[in-house]
Coordinates of C-alpha atoms in Angstrom, one line a residue:
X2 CA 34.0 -18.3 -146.6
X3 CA 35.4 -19.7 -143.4
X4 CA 34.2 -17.0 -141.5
X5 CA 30.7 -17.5 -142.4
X6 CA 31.0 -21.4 -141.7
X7 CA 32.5 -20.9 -138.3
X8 CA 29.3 -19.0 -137.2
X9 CA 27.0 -20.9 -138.9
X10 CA 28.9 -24.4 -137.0
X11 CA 28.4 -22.5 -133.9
X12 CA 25.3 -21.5 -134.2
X13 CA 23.7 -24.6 -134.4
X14 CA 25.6 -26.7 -132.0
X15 CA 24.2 -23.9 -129.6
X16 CA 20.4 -25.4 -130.7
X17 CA 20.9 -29.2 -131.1
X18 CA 18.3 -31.0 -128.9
X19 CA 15.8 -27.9 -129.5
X20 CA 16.3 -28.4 -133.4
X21 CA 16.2 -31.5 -133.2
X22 CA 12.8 -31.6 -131.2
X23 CA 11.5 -29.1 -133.5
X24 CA 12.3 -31.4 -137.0
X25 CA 12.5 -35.0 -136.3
X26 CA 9.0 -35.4 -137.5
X27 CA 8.8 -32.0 -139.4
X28 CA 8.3 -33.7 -142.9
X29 CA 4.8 -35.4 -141.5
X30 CA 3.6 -32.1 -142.1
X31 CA 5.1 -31.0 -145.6
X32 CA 3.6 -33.2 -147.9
X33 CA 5.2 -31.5 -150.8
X34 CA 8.6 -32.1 -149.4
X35 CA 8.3 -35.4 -148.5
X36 CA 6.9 -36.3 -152.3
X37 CA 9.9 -34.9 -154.0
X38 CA 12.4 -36.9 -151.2
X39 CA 10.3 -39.8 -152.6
X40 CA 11.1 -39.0 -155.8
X41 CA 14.5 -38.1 -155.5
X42 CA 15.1 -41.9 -153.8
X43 CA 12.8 -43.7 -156.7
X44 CA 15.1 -42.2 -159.4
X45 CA 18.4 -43.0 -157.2
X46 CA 17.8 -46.5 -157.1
X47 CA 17.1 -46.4 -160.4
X48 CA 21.0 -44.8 -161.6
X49 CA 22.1 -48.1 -160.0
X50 CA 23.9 -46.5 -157.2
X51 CA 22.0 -45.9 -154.2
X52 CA 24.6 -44.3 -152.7
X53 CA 23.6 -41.3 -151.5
X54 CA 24.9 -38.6 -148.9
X55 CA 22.5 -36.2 -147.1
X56 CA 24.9 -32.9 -146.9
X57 CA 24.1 -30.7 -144.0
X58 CA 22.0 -33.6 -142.5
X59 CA 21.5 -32.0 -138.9
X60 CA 19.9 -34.3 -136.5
X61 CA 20.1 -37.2 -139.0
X62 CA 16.1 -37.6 -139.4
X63 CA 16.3 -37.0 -143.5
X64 CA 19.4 -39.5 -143.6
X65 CA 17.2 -41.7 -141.9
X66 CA 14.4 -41.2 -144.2
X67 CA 16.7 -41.6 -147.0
X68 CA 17.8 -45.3 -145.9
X69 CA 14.0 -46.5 -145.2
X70 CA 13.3 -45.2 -149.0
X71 CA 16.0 -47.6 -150.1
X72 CA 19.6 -45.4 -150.3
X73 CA 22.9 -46.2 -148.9
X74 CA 22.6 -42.7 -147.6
X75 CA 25.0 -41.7 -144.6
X76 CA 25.1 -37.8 -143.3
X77 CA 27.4 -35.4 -143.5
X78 CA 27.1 -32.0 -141.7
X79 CA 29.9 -28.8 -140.2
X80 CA 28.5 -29.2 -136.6
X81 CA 30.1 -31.7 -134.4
X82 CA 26.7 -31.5 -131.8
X83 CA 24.7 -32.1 -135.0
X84 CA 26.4 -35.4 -135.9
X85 CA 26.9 -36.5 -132.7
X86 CA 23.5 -36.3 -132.1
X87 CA 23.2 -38.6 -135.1
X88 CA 24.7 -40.6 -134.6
X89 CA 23.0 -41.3 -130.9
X90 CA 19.6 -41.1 -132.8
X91 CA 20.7 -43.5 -135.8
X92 CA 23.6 -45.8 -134.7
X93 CA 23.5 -48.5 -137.6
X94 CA 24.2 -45.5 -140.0
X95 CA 26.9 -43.2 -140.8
X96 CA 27.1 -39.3 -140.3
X97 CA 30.6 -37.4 -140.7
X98 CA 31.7 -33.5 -139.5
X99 CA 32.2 -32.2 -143.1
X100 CA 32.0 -29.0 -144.6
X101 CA 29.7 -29.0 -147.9
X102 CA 32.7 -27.5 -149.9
X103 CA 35.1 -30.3 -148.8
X104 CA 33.2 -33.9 -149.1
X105 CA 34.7 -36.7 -147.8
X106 CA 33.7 -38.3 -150.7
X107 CA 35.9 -39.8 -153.9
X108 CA 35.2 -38.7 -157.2
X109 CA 32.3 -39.7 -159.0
X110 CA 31.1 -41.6 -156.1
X111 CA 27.2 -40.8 -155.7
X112 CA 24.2 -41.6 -156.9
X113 CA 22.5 -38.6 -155.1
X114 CA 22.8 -35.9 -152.9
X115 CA 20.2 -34.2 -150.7
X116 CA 20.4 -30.8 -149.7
X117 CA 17.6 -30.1 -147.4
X118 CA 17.8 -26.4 -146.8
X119 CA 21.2 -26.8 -146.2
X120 CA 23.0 -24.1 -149.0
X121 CA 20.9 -21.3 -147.2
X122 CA 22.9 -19.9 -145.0
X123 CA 26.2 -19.9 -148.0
X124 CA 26.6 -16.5 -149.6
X125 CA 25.9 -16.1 -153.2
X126 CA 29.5 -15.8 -154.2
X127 CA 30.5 -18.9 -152.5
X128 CA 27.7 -21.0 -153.7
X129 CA 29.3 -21.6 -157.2
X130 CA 32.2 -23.2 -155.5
X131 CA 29.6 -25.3 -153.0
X132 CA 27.8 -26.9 -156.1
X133 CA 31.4 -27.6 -157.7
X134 CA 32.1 -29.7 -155.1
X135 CA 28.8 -32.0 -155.4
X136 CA 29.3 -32.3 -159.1
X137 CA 32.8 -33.6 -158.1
X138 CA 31.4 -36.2 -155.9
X139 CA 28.1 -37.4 -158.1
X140 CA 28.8 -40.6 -161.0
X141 CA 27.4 -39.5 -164.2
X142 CA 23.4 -39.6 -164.2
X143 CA 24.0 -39.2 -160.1
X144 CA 21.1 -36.7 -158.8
X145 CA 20.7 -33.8 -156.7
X146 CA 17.9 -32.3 -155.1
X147 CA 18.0 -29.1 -153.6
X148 CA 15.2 -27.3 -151.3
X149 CA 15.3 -23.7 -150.5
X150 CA 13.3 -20.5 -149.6
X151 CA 12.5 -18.8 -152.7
X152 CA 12.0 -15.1 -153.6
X153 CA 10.1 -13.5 -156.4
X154 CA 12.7 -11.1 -156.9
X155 CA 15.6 -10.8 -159.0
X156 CA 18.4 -11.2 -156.8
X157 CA 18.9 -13.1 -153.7
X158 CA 17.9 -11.6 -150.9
X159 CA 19.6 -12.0 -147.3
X160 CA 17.5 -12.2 -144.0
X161 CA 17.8 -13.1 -140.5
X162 CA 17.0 -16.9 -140.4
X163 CA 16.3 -17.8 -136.8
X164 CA 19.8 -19.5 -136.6
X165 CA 22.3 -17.5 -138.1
X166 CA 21.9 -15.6 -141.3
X167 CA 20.6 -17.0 -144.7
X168 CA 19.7 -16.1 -148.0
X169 CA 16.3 -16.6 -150.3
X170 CA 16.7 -17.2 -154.1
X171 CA 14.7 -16.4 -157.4
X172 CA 13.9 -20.0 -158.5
X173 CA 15.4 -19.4 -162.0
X174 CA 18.4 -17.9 -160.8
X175 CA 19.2 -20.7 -158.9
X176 CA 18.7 -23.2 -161.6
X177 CA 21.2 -21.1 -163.5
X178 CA 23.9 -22.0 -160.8
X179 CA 22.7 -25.3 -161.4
X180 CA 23.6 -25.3 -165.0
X181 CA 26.8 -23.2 -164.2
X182 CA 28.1 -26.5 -162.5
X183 CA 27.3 -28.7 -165.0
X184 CA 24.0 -30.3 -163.9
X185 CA 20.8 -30.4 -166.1
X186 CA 17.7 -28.7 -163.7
X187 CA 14.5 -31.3 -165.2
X188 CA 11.8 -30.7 -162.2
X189 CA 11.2 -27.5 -160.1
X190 CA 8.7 -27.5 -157.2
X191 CA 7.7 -24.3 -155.5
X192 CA 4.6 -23.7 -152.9
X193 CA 3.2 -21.5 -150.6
X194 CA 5.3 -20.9 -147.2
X195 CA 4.8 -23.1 -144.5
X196 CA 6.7 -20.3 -142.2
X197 CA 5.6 -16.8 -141.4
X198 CA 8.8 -16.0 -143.3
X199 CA 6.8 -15.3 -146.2
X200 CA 9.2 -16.8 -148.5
X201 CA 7.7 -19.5 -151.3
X202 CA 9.6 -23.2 -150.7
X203 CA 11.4 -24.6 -153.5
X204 CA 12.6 -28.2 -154.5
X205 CA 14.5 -28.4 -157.4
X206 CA 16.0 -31.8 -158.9
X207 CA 19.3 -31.7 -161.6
X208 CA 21.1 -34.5 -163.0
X209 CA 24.5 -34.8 -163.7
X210 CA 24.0 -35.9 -167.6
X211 CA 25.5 -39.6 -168.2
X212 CA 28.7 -40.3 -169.9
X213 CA 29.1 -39.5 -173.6
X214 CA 25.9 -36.9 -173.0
X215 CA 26.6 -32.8 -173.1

């Protein structure tokens, strides 16, 4: 696992200012992206606890998004360039060098987590582990929404992401994980690429089920 982080973290502090010129204002263009965030946000606020962290957050844009939409989001993300450009970008909010698997985070702390194409790049065996530690962090009816390149297949499948190395999922398979951690999958959004990568896109939202619920 570490091995795979360490060249993912370099990686992308290699690309900070060209990443973060390429998606500041990517979502103006993904429509379908930006309806689910929305979503995720209005059923945030509604848990009670808008609390929400934005895990791998990059350049901080989503975070950003996250707080105009009503959150008390703050950013998390492996690459020091990454959150220090952040924090340059968005200086009244928080963004902290984190690893996914290892949240800074209490227990049952969160209303929501976004993860914005940001469990890509973790191999299938480790991902188990990854989705562990955001059940460990959400309150009970706390929310995540994951987006990720989807396959038609029936296995992952591993290709050479621009950055570093990542993989695409069968959306089903993936919402099995889900339910391996002890979230509930209740909406599933998958389109047409909007890369040459050829890969669909897929949003899918899980709940942690409330107290006193299976």
């Amino acid at each position: 696992m570490v091995e795979y982080q360490d060249e993912t973290k370099a990686a992308y502090d290699g690309i900070v200012e060209l990443y973060a010129s390429m998606f500041a204002d990517r979502l103006e263009t993904q429509p379908f992206a930006r309806a689910m965030i929305g979503t995720f946000a209005e059923l945030v606020r509604g848990t009670g606890n808008p609390r929400a962290a934005d895990v791998g957050c990059g350049p901080g844009h989503l975070t950003a998004m996250l707080h105009d939409l009503g959150l008390d989001a703050f950013g998390v993300d492996l690459s020091p360039g990454m959150v220090d450009h952040a924090r340059r970008a968005h200086p009244a909010l928080r963004f902290d060098e984190a690893r996914m698997e290892a949240l800074p985070v209490e227990d049952g702390a969160l209303g929501g987590i976004l993860a914005h194409y940001s469990m890509i790049h973790t191999p299938p065996g480790d991902l188990p582990a990854l989705l562990a530690e955001q059940v460990r962090v959400l309150a009970p009816g706390g929310l995540l929404l994951v987006s990720f390149f989807a396959t038609d297949g029936p296995e992952p499948v591993r290709f050479d992401h621009k950055v570093t190395p990542a993989y695409s999922w069968p959306v089903d398979r993936f919402a099995e994980l889900l339910a391996g951690a002890g979230l509930v999958p209740f909406a599933r959004l998958f389109h047409d690429p909007a890369s040459e990568r050829g890969f669909l896109d897929a949003h899918v939202l899980a709940r942690l089920p409330p107290e006193g619920e299976p």
